[in-house]
CSV table of C-alpha atoms and ligand atoms in Angstrom, one decimal:
chain,number,residue,atom,x,y,z
A,1,MET,CA,18.8,-16.2,8.2
A,2,ASP,CA,18.2,-14.0,5.1
A,3,TYR,CA,20.7,-13.7,2.3
A,4,TYR,CA,21.2,-11.6,-0.7
A,5,VAL,CA,21.3,-12.9,-4.3
A,6,VAL,CA,23.2,-10.7,-6.7
A,7,ASN,CA,23.6,-11.1,-10.5
A,8,GLY,CA,26.8,-9.1,-11.3
A,9,GLY,CA,27.9,-7.3,-14.5
A,10,LYS,CA,25.2,-4.6,-14.6
A,11,ARG,CA,26.3,-0.9,-14.8
A,12,LEU,CA,24.9,1.5,-12.2
A,13,ASN,CA,23.0,4.6,-13.4
A,14,GLY,CA,20.8,6.9,-11.4
A,15,THR,CA,20.6,8.8,-8.1
A,16,ILE,CA,20.4,7.8,-4.4
A,17,ARG,CA,20.5,9.6,-1.2
A,18,ILE,CA,22.7,8.9,1.8
A,19,SER,CA,21.3,8.4,5.3
A,20,GLY,CA,22.4,9.7,8.5
A,21,ALA,CA,25.6,8.9,10.1
A,22,LYS,CA,25.4,5.5,12.0
A,23,ASN,CA,28.5,6.4,14.1
A,24,ALA,CA,27.0,9.7,15.0
A,25,ALA,CA,23.7,8.3,15.9
A,26,VAL,CA,25.1,5.7,18.4
A,27,GLY,CA,26.8,8.4,20.3
A,28,ILE,CA,24.1,11.0,20.0
A,29,LEU,CA,21.3,8.9,21.2
A,30,PRO,CA,22.8,8.0,24.5
A,31,ALA,CA,23.9,11.5,24.9
A,32,ALA,CA,20.2,12.7,24.9
A,33,ILE,CA,19.8,11.2,28.4
A,34,LEU,CA,22.0,14.2,29.7
A,35,PHE,CA,19.2,16.6,28.5
A,36,SER,CA,16.3,17.2,30.9
A,37,GLY,CA,13.7,17.7,28.4
A,38,LYS,CA,12.7,16.6,24.9
A,39,CYS,CA,15.0,16.0,21.9
A,40,TYR,CA,13.8,15.9,18.3
A,41,ILE,CA,16.4,14.1,16.3
A,42,ASP,CA,16.2,14.0,12.4
A,43,ASN,CA,18.2,12.4,9.6
A,44,LEU,CA,18.4,9.3,11.9
A,45,PRO,CA,19.4,6.3,9.8
A,46,ASP,CA,16.9,3.5,10.0
A,47,ILE,CA,19.5,0.6,10.7
A,48,GLU,CA,19.9,-2.2,13.2
A,49,ASP,CA,22.4,-0.4,15.4
A,50,VAL,CA,20.1,2.5,16.0
A,51,ARG,CA,17.2,0.3,16.7
A,52,ARG,CA,19.3,-1.5,19.4
A,53,VAL,CA,20.1,1.8,21.1
A,54,ILE,CA,16.6,2.8,21.1
A,55,GLU,CA,15.7,-0.5,22.6
A,56,ILE,CA,18.1,0.1,25.3
A,57,MET,CA,17.0,3.7,25.9
A,58,LYS,CA,13.3,2.5,26.2
A,59,GLU,CA,14.3,-0.2,28.7
A,60,MET,CA,15.8,2.7,30.7
A,61,GLY,CA,12.5,4.5,30.8
A,62,ALA,CA,12.9,7.0,27.9
A,63,SER,CA,9.9,7.6,25.9
A,64,ILE,CA,10.7,7.5,22.2
A,65,GLU,CA,8.0,8.2,19.3
A,66,TYR,CA,8.9,7.9,15.8
A,67,ILE,CA,7.8,10.9,13.8
A,68,THR,CA,9.0,9.3,10.6
A,69,SER,CA,11.3,6.3,9.9
A,70,ASN,CA,14.1,8.8,10.2
A,71,SER,CA,13.1,11.1,12.9
A,72,ILE,CA,12.2,10.6,16.6
A,73,LEU,CA,11.0,12.6,19.5
A,74,ILE,CA,12.9,11.5,22.7
A,75,ASP,CA,11.5,12.3,26.2
A,76,THR,CA,14.1,11.3,29.0
A,77,THR,CA,12.1,12.8,31.9
A,78,ASN,CA,11.5,9.2,33.3
A,79,VAL,CA,14.9,7.7,32.5
A,80,LYS,CA,15.9,5.5,35.2
A,81,ASP,CA,19.4,5.1,36.9
A,82,MET,CA,19.8,1.3,36.0
A,83,ASP,CA,22.5,-1.2,34.7
A,84,ILE,CA,22.9,-1.5,31.1
A,85,VAL,CA,23.3,-5.3,30.8
A,86,SER,CA,20.3,-6.5,28.5
A,87,PRO,CA,21.3,-8.9,25.9
A,88,SER,CA,21.1,-6.3,23.0
A,89,VAL,CA,24.2,-4.6,24.5
A,90,ARG,CA,26.4,-7.3,23.4
A,91,LYS,CA,25.2,-7.0,19.8
A,92,MET,CA,26.9,-3.8,19.1
A,93,ARG,CA,30.1,-1.9,19.8
A,94,ALA,CA,28.8,1.4,20.6
A,95,SER,CA,26.7,0.5,23.8
A,96,TYR,CA,29.8,1.6,25.8
A,97,TYR,CA,28.6,5.2,25.3
A,98,PHE,CA,25.9,4.6,27.9
A,99,ALA,CA,28.8,4.5,30.3
A,100,GLY,CA,30.0,8.1,29.6
A,101,ALA,CA,26.4,9.4,29.5
A,102,MET,CA,25.4,7.5,32.7
A,103,LEU,CA,28.6,8.6,34.5
A,104,GLY,CA,27.8,12.2,33.5
A,105,LYS,CA,24.2,11.9,34.5
A,106,TYR,CA,24.3,9.9,37.7
A,107,SER,CA,28.2,9.8,38.5
A,108,HIS,CA,28.2,6.1,38.1
A,109,ALA,CA,27.7,3.6,35.5
A,110,CYS,CA,27.4,-0.2,35.1
A,111,VAL,CA,27.4,-1.3,31.5
A,112,MET,CA,28.1,-4.7,29.8
A,113,LEU,CA,31.3,-4.6,27.8
A,114,PRO,CA,30.3,-4.1,24.2
A,115,GLY,CA,30.4,-6.6,21.2
A,116,GLY,CA,30.6,-5.3,17.7
A,117,CYS,CA,32.7,-6.2,14.7
A,118,GLU,CA,35.4,-9.0,15.1
A,119,ILE,CA,38.3,-6.8,13.4
A,120,GLY,CA,40.8,-6.6,16.3
A,121,GLU,CA,41.0,-6.6,20.0
A,122,ARG,CA,39.3,-3.2,20.3
A,123,PRO,CA,40.4,-2.3,23.8
A,124,ILE,CA,38.8,0.4,26.0
A,125,ASP,CA,41.9,1.5,27.9
A,126,GLN,CA,41.7,5.0,26.7
A,127,HIS,CA,37.9,5.2,27.8
A,128,ILE,CA,38.9,4.2,31.2
A,129,TYR,CA,41.9,6.5,31.4
A,130,GLY,CA,39.6,9.5,30.5
A,131,PHE,CA,37.1,8.5,33.1
A,132,GLU,CA,39.7,8.1,35.8
A,133,ALA,CA,41.1,11.5,34.8
A,134,LEU,CA,37.8,13.0,35.5
A,135,GLY,CA,37.9,11.5,38.9
A,136,ALA,CA,36.1,8.2,38.4
A,137,LYS,CA,37.0,4.8,39.9
A,138,VAL,CA,36.7,2.1,37.2
A,139,LYS,CA,36.8,-1.7,37.4
A,140,ILE,CA,35.8,-4.4,35.1
A,141,GLU,CA,34.1,-7.5,36.7
A,142,GLY,CA,33.7,-10.2,34.1
A,143,ASN,CA,32.1,-8.6,31.2
A,144,ILE,CA,30.7,-5.7,33.1
A,145,LEU,CA,32.4,-2.2,33.2
A,146,LYS,CA,31.7,-0.4,36.5
A,147,VAL,CA,32.5,3.3,36.9
A,148,GLU,CA,31.9,5.4,40.2
A,149,ALA,CA,32.6,9.0,40.9
A,150,GLU,CA,32.0,11.1,44.0
A,151,LYS,CA,32.3,14.1,41.8
A,152,LEU,CA,33.5,14.6,38.2
A,153,THR,CA,36.2,17.4,37.9
A,154,GLY,CA,37.4,18.6,34.5
A,155,ALA,CA,40.9,17.4,33.7
A,156,ASN,CA,43.7,17.6,31.0
A,157,ILE,CA,43.6,14.4,29.1
A,158,ARG,CA,46.0,13.4,26.4
A,159,LEU,CA,44.9,10.2,24.5
A,160,LYS,CA,47.5,7.7,23.5
A,161,CYS,CA,45.8,7.4,20.1
A,162,PRO,CA,43.0,9.5,18.6
A,163,SER,CA,40.3,7.0,19.5
A,164,VAL,CA,36.9,7.8,18.3
A,165,GLY,CA,35.2,5.9,21.0
A,166,ALA,CA,37.3,7.4,23.8
A,167,THR,CA,37.0,10.9,22.6
A,168,ILE,CA,33.1,10.6,22.5
A,169,ASN,CA,32.7,8.8,25.6
A,170,ILE,CA,34.9,11.3,27.6
A,171,MET,CA,33.0,14.0,26.1
A,172,LEU,CA,29.7,12.6,27.4
A,173,ALA,CA,31.2,12.4,30.9
A,174,ALA,CA,33.1,15.7,30.8
A,175,VAL,CA,30.1,17.8,29.9
A,176,CYS,CA,28.9,17.2,33.3
A,177,ALA,CA,32.0,17.8,35.1
A,178,GLU,CA,32.9,20.8,37.2
A,179,GLY,CA,35.7,22.9,35.5
A,180,GLN,CA,37.2,22.7,32.1
A,181,THR,CA,38.4,19.5,30.3
A,182,ILE,CA,40.8,19.5,27.4
A,183,ILE,CA,41.1,16.3,25.3
A,184,ARG,CA,44.4,16.3,23.4
A,185,ASN,CA,45.1,13.9,20.5
A,186,ALA,CA,41.3,13.8,20.1
A,187,ALA,CA,39.7,11.8,17.2
A,188,ARG,CA,38.7,14.4,14.3
A,189,GLU,CA,36.1,12.1,12.7
A,190,PRO,CA,33.0,13.9,11.3
A,191,HIS,CA,30.7,11.8,13.8
A,192,VAL,CA,32.8,13.2,16.6
A,193,VAL,CA,32.1,16.6,15.5
A,194,ASP,CA,28.5,15.8,15.2
A,195,VAL,CA,28.3,14.6,18.8
A,196,ALA,CA,30.0,17.6,20.1
A,197,ASN,CA,27.5,19.8,18.0
A,198,PHE,CA,24.6,18.0,19.6
A,199,LEU,CA,26.2,18.5,23.1
A,200,ASN,CA,26.2,22.1,22.3
A,201,ALA,CA,22.6,22.1,20.9
A,202,MET,CA,21.6,20.8,24.4
A,203,GLY,CA,23.4,23.7,26.1
A,204,ALA,CA,27.0,22.5,26.6
A,205,ARG,CA,30.0,24.5,25.4
A,206,VAL,CA,32.2,22.0,23.5
A,207,LYS,CA,34.9,23.7,21.3
A,208,GLY,CA,37.4,22.4,18.9
A,209,ALA,CA,35.8,19.2,17.8
A,210,GLY,CA,37.1,18.3,14.4
A,211,THR,CA,40.6,19.3,15.6
A,212,ASP,CA,43.1,17.2,17.9
A,213,THR,CA,42.3,19.4,20.9
A,214,ILE,CA,38.8,19.6,22.3
A,215,ARG,CA,37.9,21.9,25.1
A,216,ILE,CA,34.8,21.6,27.3
A,217,THR,CA,34.6,24.9,29.1
A,218,VAL,CA,31.1,24.8,30.7
A,219,PRO,CA,29.2,21.9,32.1
A,220,LEU,CA,25.9,21.0,30.6
A,221,SER,CA,23.7,21.5,33.7
A,222,LYS,CA,24.3,25.3,34.0
A,223,HIS,CA,23.2,25.7,30.4
A,224,SER,CA,20.3,23.4,29.6
A,225,SER,CA,17.6,26.1,30.0
A,226,GLU,CA,16.0,24.9,26.6
A,227,LYS,CA,13.2,22.5,27.1
A,228,VAL,CA,13.2,21.1,23.5
A,229,CYS,CA,16.5,20.2,21.7
A,230,ARG,CA,16.3,19.9,18.0
A,231,TYR,CA,19.1,18.2,15.9
A,232,SER,CA,19.7,16.7,12.6
A,233,LEU,CA,22.6,14.2,12.0
A,234,ILE,CA,25.3,14.5,9.4
A,235,PRO,CA,25.1,12.2,6.4
A,236,ASP,CA,27.1,9.1,6.8
A,237,GLN,CA,30.6,9.5,5.3
A,238,ILE,CA,31.2,5.7,5.2
A,239,GLU,CA,27.8,4.9,3.5
A,240,ALA,CA,28.7,7.7,1.0
A,241,GLY,CA,32.1,6.2,0.3
A,242,THR,CA,30.7,2.8,0.0
A,243,PHE,CA,28.4,3.9,-2.8
A,244,MET,CA,31.2,5.9,-4.4
A,245,ILE,CA,33.3,2.7,-4.6
A,246,ALA,CA,30.3,0.7,-5.7
A,247,ALA,CA,29.7,3.1,-8.7
A,248,ALA,CA,33.3,3.0,-9.7
A,249,ALA,CA,33.5,-0.7,-9.4
A,250,ALA,CA,30.3,-1.6,-11.4
A,251,GLY,CA,30.9,1.3,-13.9
A,252,GLY,CA,28.3,3.8,-15.0
A,253,GLU,CA,27.1,7.3,-13.9
A,254,VAL,CA,25.8,7.7,-10.3
A,255,ILE,CA,24.8,10.8,-8.4
A,256,ILE,CA,24.9,10.6,-4.7
A,257,ARG,CA,22.9,13.1,-2.7
A,258,ASN,CA,22.8,14.3,0.9
A,259,ILE,CA,26.7,14.4,1.4
A,260,ILE,CA,29.3,16.6,2.8
A,261,PRO,CA,32.2,16.8,0.3
A,262,THR,CA,34.8,17.7,2.8
A,263,HIS,CA,34.2,14.2,4.4
A,264,LEU,CA,34.5,12.4,1.1
A,265,LYS,CA,37.7,14.1,-0.5
A,266,VAL,CA,40.2,11.4,0.5
A,267,ILE,CA,37.8,8.8,-1.0
A,268,ALA,CA,37.4,10.7,-4.2
A,269,ASP,CA,41.0,11.0,-4.5
A,270,ALA,CA,41.6,7.4,-4.1
A,271,ILE,CA,38.8,6.5,-6.6
A,272,MET,CA,40.2,8.9,-9.1
A,273,ASN,CA,43.7,7.5,-8.7
A,274,THR,CA,42.1,4.3,-10.2
A,275,GLY,CA,41.0,6.2,-13.2
A,276,ALA,CA,37.2,6.7,-12.2
A,277,TYR,CA,35.9,10.3,-12.2
A,278,VAL,CA,34.4,12.0,-9.1
A,279,GLU,CA,32.8,15.4,-9.2
A,280,PHE,CA,31.4,17.4,-6.2
A,281,LEU,CA,28.6,19.7,-7.3
A,282,ASP,CA,26.0,22.0,-5.9
A,283,ASP,CA,22.6,22.6,-7.3
A,284,GLY,CA,21.9,25.6,-4.9
A,285,ASN,CA,19.9,23.3,-2.7
A,286,GLU,CA,22.5,20.6,-1.7
A,287,PHE,CA,25.9,19.2,-2.6
A,288,PHE,CA,26.1,16.0,-4.4
A,289,ALA,CA,28.8,13.7,-6.0
A,290,LYS,CA,28.7,12.5,-9.5
A,291,ILE,CA,30.7,9.2,-10.2
A,292,THR,CA,31.5,8.2,-13.7
A,293,ALA,CA,33.5,5.0,-14.4
A,294,SER,CA,34.4,2.4,-17.0
A,295,MET,CA,34.8,-1.2,-15.6
A,296,TYR,CA,38.5,-1.6,-15.4
A,297,PRO,CA,40.2,0.4,-12.9
A,298,ALA,CA,44.0,1.0,-12.5
A,299,SER,CA,45.9,-0.3,-9.5
A,300,THR,CA,46.7,2.2,-6.5
A,301,MET,CA,47.9,2.2,-3.0
A,302,ILE,CA,45.6,2.6,0.2
A,303,THR,CA,46.8,3.3,3.6
A,304,THR,CA,44.1,3.7,6.4
A,305,GLU,CA,44.5,6.5,8.9
A,306,PRO,CA,42.5,8.3,11.4
A,307,TYR,CA,40.4,11.2,9.8
A,308,PRO,CA,41.2,12.9,7.5
A,309,GLY,CA,43.1,10.1,6.3
A,310,PHE,CA,41.6,7.2,4.3
A,311,PRO,CA,38.8,5.6,6.5
A,312,THR,CA,39.5,2.1,7.8
A,313,ASP,CA,35.9,1.5,7.3
A,314,LEU,CA,36.2,1.7,3.5
A,315,GLN,CA,39.4,-0.5,3.5
A,316,GLN,CA,37.3,-3.6,2.8
A,317,PRO,CA,35.0,-2.1,0.0
A,318,MET,CA,38.0,-0.6,-1.7
A,319,MET,CA,39.8,-4.0,-1.6
A,320,ALA,CA,36.9,-5.6,-3.4
A,321,TYR,CA,37.1,-2.9,-6.1
A,322,LEU,CA,40.8,-3.3,-6.6
A,323,THR,CA,40.7,-6.9,-7.3
A,324,LEU,CA,39.9,-6.1,-10.9
A,325,ALA,CA,42.5,-3.3,-11.0
A,326,LYS,CA,45.2,-3.7,-13.7
A,327,GLY,CA,48.6,-4.5,-11.8
A,328,LYS,CA,49.2,-4.7,-8.3
A,329,SER,CA,47.5,-2.6,-5.5
A,330,MET,CA,48.9,-2.3,-2.0
A,331,ILE,CA,46.5,-1.9,1.0
A,332,ILE,CA,47.9,-1.1,4.4
A,333,GLU,CA,45.6,-1.3,7.3
A,334,ASN,CA,46.9,0.8,10.1
A,335,ILE,CA,43.9,0.9,12.4
A,336,TYR,CA,43.0,-2.7,13.1
A,337,GLU,CA,45.1,-5.8,13.3
A,338,ASN,CA,42.5,-8.2,12.0
A,339,ARG,CA,40.3,-6.4,9.3
A,340,PHE,CA,41.0,-8.8,6.2
A,341,ASN,CA,38.5,-11.3,7.2
A,342,HIS,CA,36.8,-10.7,3.8
A,343,VAL,CA,39.9,-11.9,1.9
A,344,PRO,CA,39.0,-15.7,1.8
A,345,GLN,CA,35.5,-14.8,0.4
A,346,LEU,CA,37.1,-12.8,-2.4
A,347,GLU,CA,39.5,-15.5,-3.2
A,348,LYS,CA,36.5,-17.8,-3.7
A,349,MET,CA,35.6,-15.5,-6.6
A,350,GLY,CA,39.0,-15.6,-8.2
A,351,ALA,CA,40.6,-12.6,-6.4
A,352,LYS,CA,44.3,-12.8,-6.0
A,353,ILE,CA,45.4,-11.2,-2.7
A,354,LYS,CA,48.6,-12.0,-0.5
A,355,ILE,CA,48.3,-10.9,3.2
A,356,ASN,CA,51.4,-10.1,5.3
A,357,ASP,CA,50.5,-8.9,8.8
A,358,ARG,CA,48.7,-5.4,8.2
A,359,ILE,CA,49.5,-5.3,4.3
A,360,ALA,CA,47.5,-6.8,1.5
A,361,LEU,CA,49.0,-7.1,-2.0
A,362,VAL,CA,46.0,-7.3,-4.5
A,363,GLU,CA,46.9,-8.6,-7.9
A,364,GLY,CA,44.4,-7.6,-10.6
A,365,THR,CA,42.7,-10.3,-12.2
A,366,ASP,CA,40.6,-10.0,-15.4
A,367,LYS,CA,37.3,-11.1,-13.9
A,368,LEU,CA,35.6,-12.5,-10.6
A,369,LYS,CA,33.1,-15.3,-10.6
A,370,GLY,CA,29.9,-15.2,-8.7
A,371,ALA,CA,30.0,-17.6,-5.4
A,372,ASP,CA,28.4,-18.4,-2.3
A,373,LEU,CA,29.8,-15.8,0.2
A,374,GLU,CA,29.6,-15.3,4.0
A,375,ALA,CA,29.9,-11.9,5.5
A,376,SER,CA,32.1,-11.7,8.6
A,377,ASP,CA,31.5,-8.2,9.6
A,378,LEU,CA,29.6,-5.1,8.7
A,379,ARG,CA,32.1,-3.6,6.1
A,380,ALA,CA,33.2,-6.9,4.9
A,381,GLY,CA,29.6,-7.4,3.9
A,382,ALA,CA,29.7,-4.4,2.0
A,383,ALA,CA,32.9,-5.4,0.3
A,384,LEU,CA,31.2,-8.7,-0.8
A,385,ILE,CA,28.2,-6.9,-2.2
A,386,ILE,CA,30.6,-4.8,-4.4
A,387,ALA,CA,32.5,-7.8,-5.4
A,388,ALA,CA,29.3,-9.4,-6.5
A,389,LEU,CA,28.2,-6.4,-8.4
A,390,MET,CA,31.6,-6.8,-10.4
A,391,ALA,CA,31.4,-10.6,-10.8
A,392,ASP,CA,30.2,-12.7,-13.7
A,393,GLY,CA,27.2,-14.6,-12.7
A,394,GLU,CA,25.3,-15.3,-9.4
A,395,SER,CA,26.5,-14.7,-5.9
A,396,ARG,CA,24.8,-15.4,-2.6
A,397,ILE,CA,25.8,-13.4,0.5
A,398,SER,CA,24.9,-14.8,3.8
A,399,ASN,CA,25.2,-13.3,7.4
A,400,ILE,CA,23.6,-10.2,6.0
A,401,HIS,CA,22.5,-9.2,9.6
A,402,TYR,CA,26.0,-7.6,9.9
A,403,ILE,CA,25.0,-5.4,6.9
A,404,ASP,CA,21.7,-4.5,8.3
A,405,ARG,CA,23.7,-3.0,11.3
A,406,GLY,CA,25.1,0.0,9.3
A,407,TYR,CA,23.4,0.3,6.0
A,408,GLU,CA,19.9,1.4,5.4
A,409,LYS,CA,18.2,-0.3,2.6
A,410,ILE,CA,21.3,-1.0,0.7
A,411,ASP,CA,19.6,-3.4,-1.6
A,412,GLU,CA,16.8,-1.1,-2.3
A,413,LYS,CA,19.2,1.9,-3.1
A,414,LEU,CA,21.4,-0.4,-5.3
A,415,ARG,CA,18.4,-1.8,-7.3
A,416,SER,CA,17.1,1.7,-7.8
A,417,LEU,CA,20.5,2.3,-9.6
A,418,GLY,CA,20.1,-0.9,-11.8
A,419,ALA,CA,21.9,-3.5,-9.7
A,420,ASP,CA,20.4,-7.0,-9.9
A,421,ILE,CA,20.2,-7.7,-6.1
A,422,LYS,CA,17.5,-9.1,-4.1
A,423,ARG,CA,17.1,-10.1,-0.4
A,424,VAL,CA,15.7,-13.7,0.2
A,425,GLU,CA,14.1,-13.8,3.6
A,426,ILE,CA,14.3,-17.0,5.4
A,427,LYS,CA,11.7,-17.5,8.1
A,428,ASP,CA,13.8,-18.5,11.3
B,1,LIG,C1,34.9,3.6,15.7
B,1,LIG,O1,35.1,2.5,16.5
B,1,LIG,C2,33.8,3.2,14.6
B,1,LIG,N1,32.6,2.5,15.4
B,1,LIG,C3,34.4,2.0,13.9
B,1,LIG,O2,33.5,1.8,12.8
B,1,LIG,C4,35.7,2.7,13.2
B,1,LIG,O3,36.3,1.6,12.4
B,1,LIG,C5,36.5,3.2,14.2
B,1,LIG,O4,35.9,4.1,15.0
B,1,LIG,C6,37.8,4.0,13.7
B,1,LIG,O5,37.4,5.0,12.8
B,1,LIG,C7,31.8,3.5,16.0
B,1,LIG,O6,31.9,4.7,15.9
B,1,LIG,C8,30.7,2.7,16.8
B,1,LIG,P1,38.6,3.7,18.0
B,1,LIG,P2,35.9,2.7,17.9
B,1,LIG,O7,38.3,3.7,19.4
B,1,LIG,O8,35.5,3.9,18.5
B,1,LIG,C9,42.6,1.6,19.5
B,1,LIG,C10,32.0,0.5,11.5
B,1,LIG,O9,32.3,-0.3,10.6
B,1,LIG,N2,42.0,1.9,20.7
B,1,LIG,O10,39.0,4.7,17.2
B,1,LIG,O11,36.1,1.4,18.6
B,1,LIG,C11,41.8,0.3,18.9
B,1,LIG,O12,42.7,-0.8,19.2
B,1,LIG,C12,32.9,0.5,12.7
B,1,LIG,O13,31.1,1.4,11.5
B,1,LIG,C13,42.9,1.7,21.9
B,1,LIG,O14,44.1,1.3,21.9
B,1,LIG,O15,37.4,2.9,17.2
B,1,LIG,C14,41.9,0.5,17.5
B,1,LIG,O16,42.9,-0.1,16.9
B,1,LIG,C15,34.0,-0.7,12.8
B,1,LIG,N3,42.4,2.0,23.0
B,1,LIG,C16,42.0,2.1,17.3
B,1,LIG,O17,42.3,2.6,18.5
B,1,LIG,C17,41.1,2.5,23.3
B,1,LIG,O18,40.6,2.7,24.4
B,1,LIG,C18,40.7,2.6,16.8
B,1,LIG,O19,39.7,2.5,17.8
B,1,LIG,C19,40.4,2.6,22.0
B,1,LIG,C20,40.9,2.3,20.8
């Protein structure tokens, strides 16, 4: 199993580009099977989760050609109606989007329940509630989700919580239902909007994505007159936020390109509350963020919320940064009940953190020391990289397969900014 070696204390200077959004990609790719024709998809992140979804789609009979490492041409003409139960399904969370897509396309689906990061129970009751509202019968046999519908009929669906996964999964089925569907208390994350825009590019009519009420007014089948659908994914909000935090944590001046400033405002505000400086600029071609920071931040308070609140996926990287913030910082994790698994690793480096249920109290210390660290999940891995960049001496970070799931070439991007990080490959 490969690991990273990081020698900390180096300031970061230079420019990097953000890749396409992972959590949009893993919804958009399964959605492509709803389109009878070819889909050209650009700004696709070259990450493990995308490669796994593509693997599953090829097993289903889709022909997928890489035009570049970040763009593909999908032809779903020969996609077969089959059970999605291959071992690769367990390795990620988003495999459940095949349930919504297959239900939409074939009126039934049989999908192995997802795996993904161990950050909480991660139920799918709202997905099931939405499928049933559309007229499907749902049962779980062992770790297999089975969904069956005579006919899908549009419905009024009010989610108990703004679940990203449920919002996207219900959209994938509802675009093939007869009649209008309204999803209330819908998730508003940028990747939800991106999936809705992709469905519209395929000929559906999905309105209101990005607000708490999404209306699907016309089913896909009546509209997909196009034979080639072209779509470019939005930049990854969480990758951009991770690099903004890394730049503030290591100190220096970093330019981050290929971003959407609106998606990053809450992160910029949090970073500026610690004394670092974030500007959003436009060179006439594209927006970019400029982060300038000295090393020692001021303490602050972070509360994770659904979008447009502070994203739960950046709670862990932000905590790593705040371990050196003067004074006491408080982090409240409102989304997941078990998203502090990175804390023992930070404590190995000298961090002072007290956990009480969903609240972390971080007492700033004057330095972190390099250590042997183990990533427990995707964003915990990113947090450990940030801590290692700030630490005195050498750190080794293992279990970096978690990081490979969601960050494209993160070590190369950091090295281009002056970080001393290298990947040590271990032949299994
Ligand atoms: C998506 O997960 C993301 N993953 C997660 O990112 C992200 O943390 C999360 O949204 C919140 O923003 C992907 O998009 C692949 P949810 P998802 O359904 O869809 C409760 C990363 O690091 N809930 O919005 O699983 C649930 O318990 C990953 O990229 C229900 O109660 O998130 C959780 O506390 C980690 N019933 C909360 O909602 C349901 O049916 C958020 O879940 C569904 C969810």
